[in-house]
Short mmCIF file of C-alpha atoms in Angstrom, two decimals:
data_model
loop_
_atom_site.label_atom_id
_atom_site.label_comp_id
_atom_site.label_asym_id
_atom_site.label_seq_id
_atom_site.Cartn_x
_atom_site.Cartn_y
_atom_site.Cartn_z
CA MET A 29 16.57 -3.07 12.83
CA PRO A 30 19.80 -1.02 15.06
CA PRO A 31 20.04 -0.30 18.80
CA ARG A 32 19.33 3.41 17.62
CA ILE A 33 15.20 2.01 17.60
CA ASP A 34 16.25 1.12 21.31
CA ASP A 35 17.32 4.96 21.52
CA LEU A 36 14.67 6.64 21.34
CA ALA A 37 13.46 5.06 25.11
CA HIS A 38 16.13 7.30 26.10
CA GLU A 39 14.56 10.79 24.14
CA VAL A 40 14.26 13.61 26.77
CA LEU A 41 10.67 14.85 26.75
CA SER A 42 9.82 18.51 26.89
CA PRO A 43 7.60 20.74 27.75
CA GLY A 44 6.46 21.06 23.62
CA ASP A 45 5.48 17.69 23.14
CA THR A 46 2.02 18.41 22.56
CA GLY A 47 -0.33 16.28 24.23
CA LEU A 48 2.02 14.99 26.77
CA PRO A 49 1.59 15.57 30.89
CA GLU A 50 3.79 18.53 32.31
CA ARG A 51 4.97 16.25 34.58
CA ALA A 52 6.74 14.60 31.45
CA ALA A 53 8.96 16.96 30.43
CA GLY A 54 12.52 16.41 31.75
CA LEU A 55 12.65 12.92 31.77
CA THR A 56 12.66 10.30 28.77
CA VAL A 57 10.45 7.93 27.86
CA ALA A 58 11.92 5.13 29.54
CA GLU A 59 11.61 6.98 32.78
CA PHE A 60 8.22 8.09 32.38
CA LEU A 61 6.89 4.87 31.17
CA GLU A 62 8.00 4.00 34.84
CA THR A 63 5.16 5.56 36.45
CA SER A 64 2.64 4.12 34.64
CA PRO A 65 0.80 7.33 33.11
CA ARG A 66 -2.87 7.18 32.33
CA LEU A 67 -4.78 9.24 29.67
CA GLY A 68 -6.03 10.61 31.97
CA GLU A 69 -3.09 12.74 32.72
CA PHE A 70 -2.57 14.20 28.86
CA TRP A 71 -3.87 16.99 27.44
CA THR A 72 -6.60 17.36 24.69
CA PRO A 73 -6.74 17.30 21.66
CA LEU A 74 -5.05 13.41 21.42
CA THR A 75 -4.44 10.64 19.12
CA VAL A 76 -4.10 6.89 20.88
CA LEU A 77 -2.84 3.86 20.01
CA ASP A 78 -4.32 -0.11 20.76
CA ALA A 79 -1.04 -1.78 20.99
CA ASP A 80 -3.42 -5.41 20.53
CA ALA A 81 -4.72 -4.21 18.05
CA MET A 82 -1.86 -3.25 15.86
CA ARG A 83 -0.07 -6.59 16.80
CA ARG A 84 -3.45 -8.29 15.74
CA ASN A 85 -3.74 -6.17 12.56
CA ALA A 86 -0.51 -6.93 11.40
CA ALA A 87 -0.58 -10.74 12.59
CA THR A 88 -4.04 -10.24 9.68
CA ILE A 89 -2.59 -8.62 7.21
CA GLN A 90 0.64 -10.88 7.11
CA ALA A 91 -1.17 -14.27 7.06
CA TRP A 92 -3.80 -13.02 4.55
CA ALA A 93 -0.60 -12.15 2.24
CA ALA A 94 1.12 -15.12 2.56
CA SER A 95 -2.35 -17.15 1.81
CA LYS A 96 -2.15 -15.33 -1.32
CA GLY A 97 1.61 -16.02 -2.15
CA MET A 98 2.70 -12.31 -1.92
CA GLU A 99 4.80 -10.32 0.20
CA LEU A 100 4.21 -7.45 2.45
CA MET A 101 6.02 -4.35 2.11
CA PRO A 102 3.95 -1.66 3.69
CA HIS A 103 3.88 1.31 2.91
CA GLY A 104 6.12 3.08 6.19
CA LYS A 105 4.47 7.30 4.60
CA THR A 106 1.45 5.99 6.78
CA THR A 107 3.01 6.32 10.25
CA MET A 108 6.74 7.25 10.20
CA ALA A 109 7.43 5.87 13.13
CA PRO A 110 10.59 3.23 13.10
CA ALA A 111 8.58 1.39 16.18
CA LEU A 112 5.46 0.35 14.28
CA TRP A 113 7.99 -0.46 11.41
CA ASN A 114 9.94 -3.09 13.50
CA LEU A 115 6.73 -4.58 14.85
CA GLN A 116 5.46 -5.33 10.95
CA LEU A 117 9.10 -6.44 10.17
CA GLU A 118 8.94 -8.96 13.66
CA MET A 119 6.05 -9.99 11.57
CA GLY A 120 7.03 -10.87 8.15
CA ALA A 121 7.23 -8.36 6.34
CA THR A 122 10.29 -8.46 3.93
CA GLY A 123 10.85 -4.52 3.20
CA LEU A 124 9.46 -1.23 3.70
CA THR A 125 8.07 1.11 0.72
CA LEU A 126 8.49 4.68 0.90
CA ALA A 127 7.82 7.90 -0.79
CA THR A 128 9.73 10.28 -0.78
CA PRO A 129 14.15 10.26 -0.38
CA GLY A 130 13.64 12.48 3.33
CA GLN A 131 11.94 9.02 4.11
CA VAL A 132 14.39 6.55 3.19
CA ARG A 133 17.06 8.46 4.78
CA THR A 134 15.29 8.14 7.49
CA ALA A 135 14.38 4.48 7.79
CA ARG A 136 18.35 4.17 6.64
CA SER A 137 19.11 5.52 9.86
CA PHE A 138 17.17 3.35 11.59
CA GLY A 139 19.23 0.23 9.65
CA VAL A 140 16.16 -1.01 7.15
CA SER A 141 17.42 -2.70 4.25
CA SER A 142 14.84 -3.47 2.43
CA ILE A 143 13.47 -0.64 0.95
CA MET A 144 11.07 -0.01 -2.05
CA LEU A 145 10.58 4.30 -3.23
CA ALA A 146 7.17 3.99 -4.77
CA ASN A 147 8.30 7.23 -6.44
CA ALA A 148 11.16 8.56 -8.54
CA LEU A 149 14.43 9.23 -7.53
CA VAL A 150 15.83 12.58 -9.74
CA ALA A 151 17.07 14.83 -7.51
CA PRO A 152 20.90 15.02 -7.36
CA SER A 153 21.27 15.01 -3.74
CA ALA A 154 19.12 11.97 -3.22
CA LEU A 155 20.72 9.96 -5.93
CA ALA A 156 23.79 10.67 -4.02
CA PHE A 157 22.58 9.57 -0.66
CA ILE A 158 21.74 5.49 -2.62
CA ALA A 159 24.58 6.01 -4.29
CA GLY A 160 26.43 5.51 -1.26
CA GLU A 161 24.54 3.86 0.74
CA LEU A 162 24.49 0.94 -2.09
CA ALA A 163 28.61 0.35 -0.86
CA ASP A 164 26.10 -1.93 2.24
CA PRO A 165 26.36 -5.34 0.52
CA ASP A 166 22.93 -5.60 2.92
CA LEU A 167 21.06 -3.07 1.48
CA SER A 168 18.09 -4.23 -1.39
CA PHE A 169 17.28 -0.62 -2.79
CA ARG A 170 14.54 0.04 -6.08
CA CYS A 171 12.63 2.92 -7.16
CA TRP A 172 10.33 3.60 -9.77
CA VAL A 173 10.47 4.83 -13.41
CA ASP A 174 7.47 6.11 -15.33
CA GLY A 175 9.37 7.81 -18.91
CA VAL A 176 12.25 8.24 -20.39
CA GLY A 177 12.61 11.64 -19.08
CA THR A 178 12.91 9.94 -15.57
CA VAL A 179 15.57 7.58 -16.25
CA GLU A 180 17.40 10.33 -18.21
CA ALA A 181 17.22 12.94 -15.08
CA MET A 182 18.69 9.94 -12.97
CA GLU A 183 21.69 9.37 -15.22
CA ARG A 184 22.17 13.21 -15.40
CA GLY A 185 22.35 13.79 -11.09
CA LEU A 186 23.97 10.41 -10.91
CA ALA A 187 26.86 11.94 -13.38
CA GLU A 188 26.49 15.05 -11.63
CA ALA A 189 27.00 13.83 -7.70
CA LEU A 190 29.54 11.51 -8.81
CA GLY A 191 31.91 12.91 -10.91
CA ALA A 192 33.96 11.55 -13.59
CA GLU A 193 36.39 10.06 -11.17
CA THR A 194 33.67 8.24 -8.93
CA ALA A 195 32.22 5.17 -9.66
CA LEU A 196 28.58 3.94 -8.86
CA PRO A 197 29.43 0.59 -6.32
CA ARG A 198 25.84 -1.34 -7.88
CA PRO A 199 23.59 -0.28 -10.20
CA ILE A 200 20.23 1.16 -9.28
CA ASP A 201 17.61 -1.12 -9.20
CA VAL A 202 14.42 -0.15 -10.72
CA LEU A 203 10.89 -1.09 -11.57
CA VAL A 204 8.54 0.08 -14.51
CA GLU A 205 5.62 1.98 -13.12
CA LEU A 206 2.42 1.46 -15.60
CA GLY A 207 -0.33 3.94 -15.14
CA ALA A 208 -3.29 5.06 -16.65
CA PRO A 209 -5.11 7.31 -18.93
CA GLY A 210 -6.53 9.87 -16.08
CA GLY A 211 -4.60 8.33 -12.98
CA ARG A 212 -1.64 9.31 -11.43
CA THR A 213 1.97 8.44 -12.38
CA GLY A 214 2.97 5.84 -14.43
CA ALA A 215 3.75 5.06 -18.12
CA ARG A 216 -0.20 5.52 -19.53
CA THR A 217 0.42 2.25 -22.23
CA LEU A 218 1.96 -0.98 -22.28
CA ALA A 219 3.88 0.17 -25.58
CA GLU A 220 4.95 3.32 -23.61
CA ALA A 221 5.89 1.02 -20.71
CA LEU A 222 7.97 -1.62 -22.98
CA GLU A 223 9.72 1.61 -24.79
CA LEU A 224 10.99 2.61 -21.45
CA ALA A 225 11.60 -0.53 -19.85
CA GLU A 226 14.37 -0.61 -23.11
CA ARG A 227 15.38 2.50 -22.21
CA VAL A 228 16.43 1.51 -18.71
CA ALA A 229 17.63 -2.11 -19.91
CA GLY A 230 20.44 0.08 -21.96
CA SER A 231 21.53 2.53 -18.71
CA PRO A 232 24.94 1.79 -17.13
CA VAL A 233 23.76 3.41 -14.16
CA LEU A 234 20.11 1.19 -13.48
CA ARG A 235 18.53 -2.41 -13.68
CA LEU A 236 15.74 -3.43 -14.47
CA VAL A 237 14.20 -5.82 -11.69
CA GLY A 238 10.37 -5.39 -12.42
CA VAL A 239 6.72 -3.84 -12.35
CA ALA A 240 4.61 -2.05 -10.37
CA GLY A 241 1.54 0.91 -9.85
CA TYR A 242 -0.81 2.16 -7.51
CA GLU A 243 -4.16 0.95 -8.48
CA GLY A 244 -5.95 3.20 -6.06
CA SER A 245 -6.05 6.23 -8.24
CA LEU A 246 -8.69 4.38 -10.44
CA GLY A 247 -11.69 3.39 -8.01
CA HIS A 248 -12.20 5.47 -4.80
CA ASP A 249 -14.67 2.71 -4.16
CA ARG A 250 -16.78 -1.02 -5.06
CA LYS A 251 -19.40 0.79 -7.42
CA PRO A 252 -19.16 -1.58 -10.35
CA ALA A 253 -16.89 1.40 -12.64
CA ALA A 254 -13.89 1.21 -10.10
CA LEU A 255 -14.05 -2.16 -9.92
CA ALA A 256 -14.03 -2.79 -13.67
CA ALA A 257 -11.02 0.00 -13.47
CA VAL A 258 -8.95 -1.01 -11.37
CA ARG A 259 -8.95 -4.79 -12.37
CA ALA A 260 -8.45 -4.09 -16.18
CA TYR A 261 -5.22 -2.07 -14.83
CA LEU A 262 -4.22 -4.79 -12.52
CA ALA A 263 -4.12 -7.34 -15.71
CA ASP A 264 -2.22 -5.14 -17.92
CA LEU A 265 0.19 -4.84 -14.95
CA VAL A 266 0.46 -8.40 -15.29
CA ALA A 267 0.76 -8.20 -18.85
CA LEU A 268 3.52 -6.24 -18.47
CA ARG A 269 5.60 -8.43 -16.66
CA ASP A 270 4.78 -11.17 -19.00
CA LEU A 271 6.33 -9.27 -21.88
CA LEU A 272 9.34 -7.65 -20.10
CA LEU A 273 9.82 -11.29 -19.89
CA ASP A 274 9.14 -12.32 -23.05
CA ARG A 275 11.78 -9.74 -24.67
CA GLY A 276 14.54 -10.57 -22.23
CA LEU A 277 14.78 -7.19 -20.53
CA LEU A 278 13.86 -7.87 -16.81
CA THR A 279 17.41 -8.08 -14.70
CA PRO A 280 17.16 -10.97 -12.14
CA GLY A 281 17.09 -8.53 -9.25
CA GLY A 282 16.56 -8.32 -5.34
CA ILE A 283 17.34 -10.34 -2.52
CA ALA A 284 17.44 -13.87 -4.71
CA ALA A 285 19.12 -14.21 -7.35
CA ASP A 286 16.72 -15.41 -9.59
CA ASP A 287 13.49 -13.41 -8.86
CA VAL A 288 11.87 -10.02 -10.24
CA ILE A 289 9.25 -7.93 -9.14
CA VAL A 290 5.70 -7.06 -9.30
CA SER A 291 3.91 -4.89 -6.96
CA ALA A 292 0.64 -3.15 -6.50
CA GLY A 293 -0.55 -1.20 -3.48
CA ALA A 294 -3.71 -2.27 -2.12
CA ASP A 295 -5.55 -1.55 1.33
CA ALA A 296 -9.12 -0.74 -0.56
CA ASP A 297 -8.10 -3.06 -3.38
CA LEU A 298 -6.67 -6.05 -1.48
CA ASP A 299 -8.90 -8.61 -3.39
CA LEU A 300 -8.72 -7.19 -6.59
CA VAL A 301 -4.60 -7.39 -6.08
CA ALA A 302 -5.30 -11.39 -5.04
CA GLU A 303 -7.85 -11.80 -7.79
CA ALA A 304 -5.15 -10.45 -10.36
CA PHE A 305 -2.20 -12.19 -9.39
CA ALA A 306 -3.59 -15.10 -8.87
CA PRO A 307 -3.32 -17.26 -11.80
CA ALA A 308 0.29 -15.55 -13.04
CA ILE A 309 1.36 -16.71 -9.18
CA ALA A 310 -0.36 -20.10 -10.51
CA ALA A 311 2.18 -20.15 -14.08
CA ASP A 312 5.05 -18.96 -11.97
CA ALA A 313 4.78 -21.56 -9.80
CA SER A 314 4.11 -24.36 -12.63
CA ALA A 315 6.65 -23.21 -14.80
CA GLY A 316 9.45 -23.02 -12.06
CA ARG A 317 9.93 -19.58 -12.22
CA ARG A 318 9.94 -17.39 -9.21
CA THR A 319 8.80 -13.70 -9.07
CA ARG A 320 8.07 -11.64 -6.03
CA TRP A 321 4.40 -10.29 -5.85
CA ILE A 322 4.93 -7.45 -3.66
CA LEU A 323 1.39 -5.94 -1.54
CA ARG A 324 2.49 -2.64 0.19
CA SER A 325 -0.63 -1.91 1.94
CA GLY A 326 0.20 0.99 4.64
CA ALA A 327 -2.68 1.58 6.33
CA SER A 328 -3.95 -2.04 7.14
CA LEU A 329 -1.68 -1.74 10.61
CA VAL A 330 -4.31 0.60 12.56
CA HIS A 331 -7.19 0.64 10.12
CA ASP A 332 -10.09 2.94 10.88
CA HIS A 333 -13.36 4.26 11.24
CA GLY A 334 -14.01 5.99 8.42
CA PHE A 335 -12.63 5.70 4.46
CA TYR A 336 -10.64 2.19 5.03
CA ARG A 337 -13.68 0.52 7.84
CA GLY A 338 -15.93 1.75 4.63
CA ILE A 339 -13.90 0.12 1.35
CA SER A 340 -11.42 -2.60 2.83
CA PRO A 341 -12.37 -6.11 2.04
CA LEU A 342 -10.47 -6.85 4.83
CA ASP A 343 -12.64 -5.20 7.28
CA ASP A 344 -14.18 -7.90 9.38
CA LEU A 345 -10.41 -9.23 9.66
CA LEU A 346 -9.21 -5.44 11.17
CA VAL A 347 -9.88 -3.86 13.88
CA PRO A 348 -9.52 0.32 14.26
CA ALA A 349 -6.61 0.35 16.37
CA MET A 350 -6.14 5.31 16.52
CA ARG A 351 -8.79 6.48 18.54
CA GLY A 352 -8.88 10.51 18.61
CA TYR A 353 -10.08 12.68 21.91
CA ALA A 354 -10.73 16.35 21.82
CA ARG A 355 -12.87 17.73 24.78
CA VAL A 356 -16.18 20.43 25.10
CA VAL A 357 -14.84 23.53 25.22
CA SER A 358 -17.93 25.51 24.01
CA HIS A 359 -22.01 24.91 23.97
CA PRO A 360 -23.30 27.69 22.19
CA GLU A 361 -26.78 26.03 21.42
CA PRO A 362 -28.96 22.80 22.97
CA GLY A 363 -27.36 21.15 19.47
CA LEU A 364 -23.72 22.22 18.99
CA ALA A 365 -21.02 21.03 20.99
CA LEU A 366 -17.03 22.56 20.53
CA LEU A 367 -14.30 20.54 20.84
CA ASP A 368 -11.12 21.87 21.65
CA GLY A 369 -9.31 19.42 18.10
CA GLY A 370 -9.25 20.55 14.35
CA LYS A 371 -7.46 20.46 11.45
CA ARG A 372 -4.66 20.64 12.64
CA ASP A 373 -4.75 17.57 14.84
CA LEU A 374 -7.31 15.38 13.91
CA PRO A 375 -7.16 13.95 10.40
CA TYR A 376 -10.42 15.16 8.24
CA ASP A 377 -9.52 14.34 3.92
CA GLU A 378 -11.04 11.41 4.00
CA GLY A 379 -13.55 12.05 6.01
CA LEU A 380 -14.44 13.92 9.38
CA PRO A 381 -13.83 11.98 12.98
CA VAL A 382 -17.28 9.36 14.16
CA PRO A 383 -18.33 10.73 17.96
CA LEU A 384 -18.01 7.36 19.48
CA GLY A 385 -19.14 8.36 22.77
CA ILE A 386 -17.68 10.01 26.24
CA ALA A 387 -15.09 9.10 27.96
CA PRO A 388 -15.25 12.20 31.31
CA THR A 389 -11.86 12.41 32.29
CA LEU A 390 -10.08 9.63 29.82
CA THR A 391 -10.24 6.97 32.22
CA GLY A 392 -12.13 3.54 32.26
CA ALA A 393 -13.33 2.85 29.23
CA ALA A 394 -10.88 5.55 27.62
CA THR A 395 -10.50 3.68 24.77
CA GLY A 396 -13.64 2.22 24.21
CA ASP A 397 -17.07 3.65 23.09
CA GLY A 398 -16.68 5.96 26.01
CA ALA A 399 -18.60 6.05 29.97
CA ARG A 400 -21.52 6.77 28.16
CA ARG A 401 -23.20 6.75 24.95
CA LEU A 402 -24.23 10.09 22.57
CA PRO A 403 -27.08 10.09 21.06
CA GLU A 404 -27.32 10.00 17.47
CA ALA A 405 -24.85 12.99 16.61
CA SER A 406 -22.13 13.94 14.29
CA VAL A 407 -19.01 15.85 13.17
CA THR A 408 -20.51 17.84 10.76
CA ALA A 409 -17.19 20.60 10.54
CA LEU A 410 -13.36 21.20 11.29
CA ASN A 411 -11.84 24.57 11.95
CA ASP A 412 -8.10 24.80 12.73
CA GLN A 413 -8.54 23.46 16.90
CA HIS A 414 -12.04 23.86 16.27
CA SER A 415 -14.69 20.83 15.81
CA PHE A 416 -18.48 21.32 15.41
CA LEU A 417 -20.19 18.08 16.88
CA ARG A 418 -24.40 18.65 15.99
CA ALA A 419 -27.10 16.07 16.91
CA ASP A 420 -28.13 14.99 13.87
CA ASP A 421 -31.81 15.61 14.44
CA PRO A 422 -31.99 20.16 14.04
CA ALA A 423 -34.24 19.38 17.63
CA ALA A 424 -32.67 17.85 19.67
CA SER A 425 -30.09 18.71 22.39
CA LEU A 426 -26.82 17.28 23.30
CA PRO A 427 -26.04 15.84 26.22
CA VAL A 428 -22.58 16.99 26.84
CA ALA A 429 -21.09 19.45 29.30
CA VAL A 430 -18.06 21.98 28.66
CA GLY A 431 -14.98 20.47 30.10
CA GLU A 432 -16.10 16.63 29.45
CA VAL A 433 -14.11 15.01 26.57
CA VAL A 434 -15.34 13.02 23.54
CA ALA A 435 -14.09 9.57 22.00
CA LEU A 436 -13.51 9.86 17.92
CA GLY A 437 -13.71 7.48 15.82
CA LEU A 438 -11.24 8.77 12.96
CA SER A 439 -10.62 7.95 9.36
CA HIS A 440 -7.18 7.67 6.75
CA PRO A 441 -4.47 7.23 8.92
CA CYS A 442 -1.75 8.30 6.38
CA THR A 443 -3.10 11.71 7.73
CA ALA A 444 -3.33 10.71 11.13
CA PHE A 445 0.12 10.60 12.56
CA ASP A 446 1.76 13.66 11.62
CA LYS A 447 -0.15 15.62 13.81
CA ARG A 448 1.76 14.53 17.17
CA ARG A 449 5.66 14.12 17.28
CA TRP A 450 4.57 11.50 20.74
CA LEU A 451 1.75 9.03 20.10
CA PRO A 452 0.62 7.10 23.23
CA VAL A 453 0.02 3.90 23.33
CA VAL A 454 -2.91 1.83 25.15
CA GLU A 455 -2.67 -1.45 25.87
CA HIS A 456 -5.32 -2.48 24.78
CA ALA A 457 -9.37 -1.34 24.22
CA GLY A 458 -10.81 -0.52 27.50
CA SER A 459 -7.64 -0.17 29.34
CA ASP A 460 -6.29 3.51 29.77
CA LEU A 461 -2.72 2.24 31.00
CA VAL A 462 -0.38 3.97 28.88
CA VAL A 463 2.73 1.28 28.23
CA ASP A 464 4.31 2.95 25.21
CA LEU A 465 5.07 6.62 24.07
CA VAL A 466 5.25 6.35 19.20
CA ARG A 467 7.36 8.55 18.33
CA THR A 468 6.84 9.77 14.58
CA PHE A 469 9.32 11.38 11.97
CA PHE A 470 7.86 13.84 10.03
#
């Protein structure tokens, strides 16, 4: 990362930075952190990160991937936080995966030099940007194509962006995306993927460097039918790599001179990806052939208390590193309390927040389960700015008071970070000392 990541410490905080204490306005991030702020100063609703848990999770997923013969290029869209990208790169990640050209531009502005765009790149303006970036010999960039129409759109867009007089510094590296009927994007059959690869091989502005896909859209749980669908898809992904090698269509690409790429997504299906890739990794080793088997797990950095905790095969190794905090603002019925955080503040697309306990002043045990546990209670619904906290027993009362703060376990990191510009980071679970502010770029 270039010096710009250090420049974030010199950004001046303002009253428009949601959740920060009033006294932070006018101070730089560094100046504010020098005052040893405590969570009790911050305004609810709030999302808080745990520095120790994130570092342990980053090390855990990196070591796990390496033990399986895979690289990790974590999905940066999860956090859109350069400081956290830097943490993952320092732990050994070989680059970042991103989802949109705008995210790629942000990553480049922070000096990220190894990028996979897990999407098509067809807008002329975005193609013009990438064409300019390819003049940097240190940039390793690749994107996905899933149909001949995508290739044709890239060629037209580059011609429009560059004109007749300007040459592309070097071809754009692309991976053929394999999909499946009923899935998301991607060529629907191996035959379609082969036809696409042949079209890419004949393009003067593109270079085929591998195959990729996203198995997560085929199975959203761990039921036998979902597991079977994911296994079958991953077997086809490996078979496509082999088919393209046999046809002589894969051009060496990437950082090394003799490698090709096979990439799968996987937070929920980490074990299935490792299982599917293992025989091919062993065969490559026997043949003296190098392939870059790339995992794109993004949510593992912070894990969660909901969707991934219920489905990740590494749940026993990863720990939730984010919490929500919301204040009781109404207690209109004995078994119902309304909190001041809702859809605009907390993720809800893959499960509602989970009440963990009461942290009355956001001090002491603020990032643990709270100063006292709640009885059986659940968040049953969210409005724009309210959460409905109900006793699970309709006849029971909730022992909460207006003004108290509820610690919440969150679900799905990918929709947690976009709610805030700055997220406070405590040193470890059980501490209320804020040691950093993480800046997001959504």
